[in-house]
XYZ file of C-alpha atoms in Angstrom:
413
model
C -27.476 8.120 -12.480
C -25.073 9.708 -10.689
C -23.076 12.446 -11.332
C -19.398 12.436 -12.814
C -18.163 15.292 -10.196
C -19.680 12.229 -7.498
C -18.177 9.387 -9.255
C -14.477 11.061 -9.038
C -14.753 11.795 -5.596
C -13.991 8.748 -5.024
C -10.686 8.391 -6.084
C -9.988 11.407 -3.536
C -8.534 10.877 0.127
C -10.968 13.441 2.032
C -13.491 11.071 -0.090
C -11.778 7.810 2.026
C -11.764 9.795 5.044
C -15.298 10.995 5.087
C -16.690 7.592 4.063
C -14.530 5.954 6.707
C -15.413 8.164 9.146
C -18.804 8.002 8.883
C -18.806 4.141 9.274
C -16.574 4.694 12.495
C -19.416 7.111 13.908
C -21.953 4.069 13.375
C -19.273 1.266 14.476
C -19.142 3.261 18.407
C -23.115 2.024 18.542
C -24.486 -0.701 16.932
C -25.446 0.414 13.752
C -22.633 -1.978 12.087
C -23.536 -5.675 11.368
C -19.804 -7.245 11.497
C -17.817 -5.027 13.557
C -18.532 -2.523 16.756
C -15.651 -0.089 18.224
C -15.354 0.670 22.241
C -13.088 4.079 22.247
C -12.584 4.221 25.743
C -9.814 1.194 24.959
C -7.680 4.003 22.692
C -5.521 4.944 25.394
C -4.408 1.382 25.240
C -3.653 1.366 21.774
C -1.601 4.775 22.525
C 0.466 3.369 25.107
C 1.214 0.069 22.832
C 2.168 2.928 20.004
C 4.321 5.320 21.914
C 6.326 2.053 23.354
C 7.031 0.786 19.954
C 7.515 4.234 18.941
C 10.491 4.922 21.436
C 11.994 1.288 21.237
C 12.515 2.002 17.450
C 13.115 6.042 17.061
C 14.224 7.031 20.931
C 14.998 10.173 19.454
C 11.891 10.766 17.665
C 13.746 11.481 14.369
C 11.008 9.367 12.378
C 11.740 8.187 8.632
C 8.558 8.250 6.352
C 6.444 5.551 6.499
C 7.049 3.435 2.672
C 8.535 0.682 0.683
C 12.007 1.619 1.846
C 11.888 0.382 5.191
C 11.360 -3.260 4.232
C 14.327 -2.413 2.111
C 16.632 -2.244 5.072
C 15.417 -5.383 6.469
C 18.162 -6.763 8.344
C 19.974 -2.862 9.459
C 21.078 -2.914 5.880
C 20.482 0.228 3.840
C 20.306 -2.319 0.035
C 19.459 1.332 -2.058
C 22.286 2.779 -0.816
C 24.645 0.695 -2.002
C 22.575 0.112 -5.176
C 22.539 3.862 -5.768
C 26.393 4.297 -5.221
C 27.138 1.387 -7.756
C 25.004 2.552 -10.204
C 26.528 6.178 -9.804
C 23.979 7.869 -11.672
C 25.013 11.105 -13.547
C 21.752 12.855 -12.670
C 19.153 13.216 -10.922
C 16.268 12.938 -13.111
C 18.325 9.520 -13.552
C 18.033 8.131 -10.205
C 14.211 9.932 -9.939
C 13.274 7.781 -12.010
C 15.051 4.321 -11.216
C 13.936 4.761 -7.135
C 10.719 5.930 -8.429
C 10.317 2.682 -11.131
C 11.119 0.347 -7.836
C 8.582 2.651 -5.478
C 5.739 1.869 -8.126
C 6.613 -1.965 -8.931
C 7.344 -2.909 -4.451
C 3.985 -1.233 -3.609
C 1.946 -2.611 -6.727
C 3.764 -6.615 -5.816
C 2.444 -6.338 -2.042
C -0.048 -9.087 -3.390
C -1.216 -12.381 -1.817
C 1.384 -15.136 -1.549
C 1.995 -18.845 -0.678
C 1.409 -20.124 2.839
C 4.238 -19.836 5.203
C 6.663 -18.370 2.608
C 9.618 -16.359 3.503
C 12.494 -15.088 1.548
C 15.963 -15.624 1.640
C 18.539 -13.114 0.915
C 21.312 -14.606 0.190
C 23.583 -11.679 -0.124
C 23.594 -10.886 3.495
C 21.511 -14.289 4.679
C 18.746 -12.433 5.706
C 15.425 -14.435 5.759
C 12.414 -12.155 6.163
C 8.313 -12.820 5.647
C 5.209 -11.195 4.655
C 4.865 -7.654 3.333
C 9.037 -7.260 3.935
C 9.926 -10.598 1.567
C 7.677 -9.053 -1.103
C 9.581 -5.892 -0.908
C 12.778 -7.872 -0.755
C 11.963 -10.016 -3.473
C 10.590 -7.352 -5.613
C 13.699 -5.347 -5.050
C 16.461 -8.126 -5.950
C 14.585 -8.529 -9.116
C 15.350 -5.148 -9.826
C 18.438 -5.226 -8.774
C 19.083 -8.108 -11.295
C 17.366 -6.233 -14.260
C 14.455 -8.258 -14.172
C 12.362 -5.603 -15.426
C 14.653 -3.860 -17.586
C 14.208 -3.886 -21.831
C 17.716 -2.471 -21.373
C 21.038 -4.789 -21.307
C 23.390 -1.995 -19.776
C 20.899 -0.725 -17.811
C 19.058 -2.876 -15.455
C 18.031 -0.561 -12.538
C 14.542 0.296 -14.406
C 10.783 -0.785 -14.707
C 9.893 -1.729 -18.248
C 6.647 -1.571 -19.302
C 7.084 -4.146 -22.117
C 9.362 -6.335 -19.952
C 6.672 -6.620 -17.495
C 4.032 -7.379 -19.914
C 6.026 -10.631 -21.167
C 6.974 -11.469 -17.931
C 7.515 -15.283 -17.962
C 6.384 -17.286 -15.152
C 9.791 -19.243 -15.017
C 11.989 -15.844 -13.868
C 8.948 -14.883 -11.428
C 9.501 -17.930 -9.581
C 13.346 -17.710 -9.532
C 13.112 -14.204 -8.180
C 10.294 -14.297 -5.601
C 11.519 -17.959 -4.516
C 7.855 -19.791 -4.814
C 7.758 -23.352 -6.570
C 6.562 -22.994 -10.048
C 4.565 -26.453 -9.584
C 3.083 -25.728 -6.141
C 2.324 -22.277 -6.480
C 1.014 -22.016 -10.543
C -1.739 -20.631 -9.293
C -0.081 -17.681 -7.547
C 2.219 -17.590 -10.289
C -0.253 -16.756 -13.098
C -2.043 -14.439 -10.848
C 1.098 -12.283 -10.390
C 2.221 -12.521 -13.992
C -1.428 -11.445 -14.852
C -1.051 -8.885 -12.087
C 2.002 -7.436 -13.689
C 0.736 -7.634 -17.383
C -1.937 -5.706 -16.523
C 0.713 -2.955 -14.915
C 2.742 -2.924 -18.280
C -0.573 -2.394 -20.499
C -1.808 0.243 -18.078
C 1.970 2.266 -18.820
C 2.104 1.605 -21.976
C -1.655 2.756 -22.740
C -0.579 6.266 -21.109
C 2.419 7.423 -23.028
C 1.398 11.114 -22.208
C 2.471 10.313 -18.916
C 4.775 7.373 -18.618
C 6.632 7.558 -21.770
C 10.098 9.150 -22.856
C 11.488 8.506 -26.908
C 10.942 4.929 -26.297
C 10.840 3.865 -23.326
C 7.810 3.505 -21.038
C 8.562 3.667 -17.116
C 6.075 4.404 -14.159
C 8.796 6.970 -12.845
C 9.062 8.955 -16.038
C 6.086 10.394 -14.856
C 7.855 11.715 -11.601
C 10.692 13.118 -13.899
C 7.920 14.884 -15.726
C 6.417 16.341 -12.585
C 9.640 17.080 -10.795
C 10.183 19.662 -14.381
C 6.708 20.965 -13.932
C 7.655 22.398 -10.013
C 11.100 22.092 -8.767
C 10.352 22.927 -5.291
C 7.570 20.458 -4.942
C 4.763 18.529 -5.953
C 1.211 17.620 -4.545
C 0.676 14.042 -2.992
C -2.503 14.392 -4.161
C -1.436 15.687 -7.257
C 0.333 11.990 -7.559
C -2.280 10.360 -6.220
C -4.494 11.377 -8.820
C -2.301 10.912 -11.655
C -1.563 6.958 -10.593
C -5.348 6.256 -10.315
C -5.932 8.463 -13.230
C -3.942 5.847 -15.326
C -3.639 2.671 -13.091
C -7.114 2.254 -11.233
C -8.181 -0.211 -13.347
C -5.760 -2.739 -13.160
C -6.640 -3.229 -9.403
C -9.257 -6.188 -10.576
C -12.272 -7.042 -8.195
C -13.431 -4.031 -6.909
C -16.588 -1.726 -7.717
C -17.421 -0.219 -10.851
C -19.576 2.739 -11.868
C -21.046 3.009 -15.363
C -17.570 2.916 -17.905
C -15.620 4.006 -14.505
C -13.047 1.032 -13.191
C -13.084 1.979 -9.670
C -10.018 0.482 -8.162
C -8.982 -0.524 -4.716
C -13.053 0.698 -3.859
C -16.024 -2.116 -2.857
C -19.445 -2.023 -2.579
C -21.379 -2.475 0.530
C -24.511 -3.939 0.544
C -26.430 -2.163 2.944
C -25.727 0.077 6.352
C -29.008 0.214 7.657
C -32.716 -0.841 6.223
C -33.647 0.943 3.514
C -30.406 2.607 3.082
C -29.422 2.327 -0.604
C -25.985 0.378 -1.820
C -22.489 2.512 -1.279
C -19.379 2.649 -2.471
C -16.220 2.446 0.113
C -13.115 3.720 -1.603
C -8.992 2.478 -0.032
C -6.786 3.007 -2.734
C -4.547 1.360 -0.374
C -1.977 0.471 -2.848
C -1.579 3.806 -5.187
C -1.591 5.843 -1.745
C 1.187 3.458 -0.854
C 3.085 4.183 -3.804
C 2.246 8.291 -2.853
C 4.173 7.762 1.049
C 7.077 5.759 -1.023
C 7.465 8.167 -3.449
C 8.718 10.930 -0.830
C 12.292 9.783 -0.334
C 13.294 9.610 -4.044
C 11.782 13.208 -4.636
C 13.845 14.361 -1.553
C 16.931 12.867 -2.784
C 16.085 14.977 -6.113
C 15.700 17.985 -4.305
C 11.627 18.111 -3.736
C 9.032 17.960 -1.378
C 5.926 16.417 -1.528
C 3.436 18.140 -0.169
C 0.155 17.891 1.293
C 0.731 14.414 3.105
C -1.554 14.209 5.605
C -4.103 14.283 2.823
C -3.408 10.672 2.601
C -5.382 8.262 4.783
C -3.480 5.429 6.792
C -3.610 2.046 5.425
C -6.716 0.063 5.789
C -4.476 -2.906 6.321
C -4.308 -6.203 8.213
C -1.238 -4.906 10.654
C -3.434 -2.032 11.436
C -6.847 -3.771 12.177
C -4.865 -6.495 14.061
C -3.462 -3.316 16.440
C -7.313 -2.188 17.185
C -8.329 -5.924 17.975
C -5.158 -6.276 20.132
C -6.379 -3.678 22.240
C -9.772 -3.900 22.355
C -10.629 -1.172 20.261
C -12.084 -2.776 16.939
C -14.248 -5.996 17.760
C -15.214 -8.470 15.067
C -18.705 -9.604 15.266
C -18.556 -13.393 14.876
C -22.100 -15.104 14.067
C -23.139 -18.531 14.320
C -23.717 -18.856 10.680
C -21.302 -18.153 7.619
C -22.318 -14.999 6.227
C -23.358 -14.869 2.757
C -21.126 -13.791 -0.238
C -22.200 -9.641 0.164
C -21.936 -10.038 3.817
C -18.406 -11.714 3.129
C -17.823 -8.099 1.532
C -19.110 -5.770 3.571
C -17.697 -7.403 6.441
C -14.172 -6.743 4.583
C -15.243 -2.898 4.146
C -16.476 -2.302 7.812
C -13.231 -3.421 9.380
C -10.799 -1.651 6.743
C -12.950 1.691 6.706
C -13.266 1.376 10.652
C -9.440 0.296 10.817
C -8.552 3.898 8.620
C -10.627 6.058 10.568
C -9.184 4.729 13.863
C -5.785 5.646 12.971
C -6.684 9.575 12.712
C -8.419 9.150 15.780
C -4.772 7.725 17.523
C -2.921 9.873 15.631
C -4.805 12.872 17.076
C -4.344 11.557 20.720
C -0.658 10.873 20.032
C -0.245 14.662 19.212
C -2.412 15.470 21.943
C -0.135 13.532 24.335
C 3.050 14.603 23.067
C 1.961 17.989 22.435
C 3.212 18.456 19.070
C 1.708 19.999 16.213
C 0.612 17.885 12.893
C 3.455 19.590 10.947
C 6.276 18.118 13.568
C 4.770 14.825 13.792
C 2.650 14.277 10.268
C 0.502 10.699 10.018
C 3.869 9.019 7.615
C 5.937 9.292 10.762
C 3.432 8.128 13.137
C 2.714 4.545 10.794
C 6.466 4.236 10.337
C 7.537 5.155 13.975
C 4.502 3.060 15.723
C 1.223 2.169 14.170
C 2.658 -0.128 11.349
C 5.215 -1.747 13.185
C 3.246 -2.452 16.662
C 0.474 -3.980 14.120
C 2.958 -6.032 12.166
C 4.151 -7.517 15.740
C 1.066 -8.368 16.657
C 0.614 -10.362 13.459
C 4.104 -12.084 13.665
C 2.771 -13.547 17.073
C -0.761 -14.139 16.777
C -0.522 -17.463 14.407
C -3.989 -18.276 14.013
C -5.489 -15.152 14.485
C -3.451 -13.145 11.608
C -4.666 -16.346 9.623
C -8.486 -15.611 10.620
C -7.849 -11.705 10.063
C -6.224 -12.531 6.582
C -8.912 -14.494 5.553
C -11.873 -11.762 6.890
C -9.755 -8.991 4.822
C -9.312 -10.640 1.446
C -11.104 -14.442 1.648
C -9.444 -14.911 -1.736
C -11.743 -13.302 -4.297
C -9.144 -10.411 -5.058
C -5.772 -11.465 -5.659
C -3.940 -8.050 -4.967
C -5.238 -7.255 -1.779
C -1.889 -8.103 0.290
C -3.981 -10.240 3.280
C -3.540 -13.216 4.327
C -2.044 -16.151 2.268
């Protein structure tokens, strides 16, 4: 059996890093069944990053990377002007509230109907993919879909979201309730399972008597009011919430999360586990801005690993970097898998790779240009680009990154 200390490793970063980065040591050969990696094609990817990079921030003053960028879809800053009409007394108040809407965007990044796009009427912007999730998710908010409270709908209930009804889900994220049931009870599952998860953790999420995913950031930003660990949060959301990312490996009695088994790396080589924790590390880089408009830093970022996402992989294919072994024949359902691990662990560890050279290039240290501002400022958007262009191949990456057997992971449609 294996040990505890071992099992709980994996819901660390340097776990996701080490893992990763062995695979992208075996990916430069040929030790890798379903993908291989030529390096010498990095300085590529560079150039591709530090042109998006300076078409975007010309100045270099870099946002973090998070949820709050798809918010300003359209050059229009939607918190803002959320946060000023609210005018909250507080703030521990607004913590919480930009906090509650970090958790709920990240956690609703989920799979979603063919070709759909979302239309905000408000300022007639019409966006797709990860930003009309964001977008959606956040005009629900807005309109106190998740709120238990009538005079206060800027919040993230945990009993509202466990009786979500499938009727108000459709209004708000604009899919047919007919043509896309399916999706439909998926995400009201999805978010039942969210509002159990809260309400099963009172130590951390609850206040009197209410139960909100950013009570626990009030509750850490009274512990240290200078700052607080992102992998102090990182733990704490997996502590509570890895098991309502359904699909993924398991241990014994331990829910493993956003973390997949792959069958086997070389002959003879036993079974391993290959932690992400995409999402709750998501939720970590969006939780920055609201604990800096509180008056707190979050420290230790770069702990965090880069998402193992479809924008990113589609960068490293772009450029020749990250090839995807296609065989004649179908591979079977664990080769389905592991082919789904290789390319997100080899997609993760690529991105410290560039972000190293990036540094190099600029010469900059780490601490004046950390990993959030290189995925906001190039990686993430010169990935997402690619994928707004490449029709048929985002489809085929999509479908190689989550071929439908996990409804969260936010691939494909």
């Amino acid at each position: 059996m294996e040990p505890l200390n071992s099992k709980l490793a994996l819901f660390k970063p340097q776990e996701i890093r080490r893992r990763s980065d062995d695979l992208l040591q075996q990916a430069t050969g040929s030790g890798l069944k379903h993908v291989q990696v030529d390096m010498s094609k990095l300085g590529d990817t560079l150039l591709m990053v530090l042109e998006t990079t300076k078409e975007n921030y010309p100045d270099f003053h870099i946002p973090p990377y998070g949820v709050w960028r798809d918010f300003e879809a359209g050059g229009i800053d939607r918190w803002a002007a959320l946060a000023n009409a609210r005018s909250y007394e507080n703030a521990g108040e607004m913590l919480a509230a930009a906090a509650d809407l970090a958790v709920l965007s990240a956690y609703m990044k989920t799979m979603h109907p063919r070709d759909w796009a979302y239309e905000d009427q408000m300022t007639e912007t019409s966006v797709s993919g990860k930003q009309a999730s964001a977008l959606a998710a956040f005009h629900m908010f807005a309109s106190g879909s998740f709120s238990s409270e009538m005079t206060d709908p800027y919040r993230v209930d945990a009993e509202t979201l466990i009786r979500m009804e499938k009727d108000e889900l459709a209004s708000g994220l604009q899919w047919d309730l007919q043509d896309d049931a399916d999706l439909l009870e998926a995400m009201q599952q999805h978010l039942k399972r969210l509002g159990e998860a809260l309400a099963l953790r009172s130590d951390m999420f609850s206040e009197g008597y209410f139960t909100r995913p950013g009570l626990l950031m009030v509750q850490l930003a009274r512990e240290d009011e200078n700052a607080v660990s992102a992998e102090t949060l990182l733990d704490k959301l997996l502590e509570a919430l890895a098991p309502v990312w359904l699909g993924g490996a398991e241990l014994d009695d331990i829910t493993l999360g956003d973390s997949f088994l792959h069958a086997s790396l070389q002959d003879g080589e036993p079974a391993t586990v290959f932690p992400f924790h995409m999402a709750a590390q998501e939720m970590v880089y969006s939780l920055v801005e609201p604990f800096a408009w509180a008056g707190l830093e979050v420290s230790d970022l770069d702990l965090l690993t880069a998402p193992a996402d479809d924008a990113h992989a589609a960068l490293f294919v772009q450029t020749g970097v990250l090839k995807i072994k296609d065989g004649p024949e179908a591979p079977t359902e664990a080769g389905v898998r592991d082919r789904m691990i290789e390319i997100r662990a080899v997609t993760g560890a690529l991105t410290d790779k560039l972000a190293q050279l990036l540094r190099r290039e600029l010469e900059v240290p780490a601490g004046q240009l950390p990993l959030t501002c290189i995925l906001e400022g190039g990686t993430s958007r010169a990935g997402n680009r690619i994928l707004e262009k490449s029709g048929n191949e985002t489809a085929k990456l999509g479908r190689y990154l989550n071929p439908g057997a996990v409804f969260w992971l936010p691939f494909g449609a």
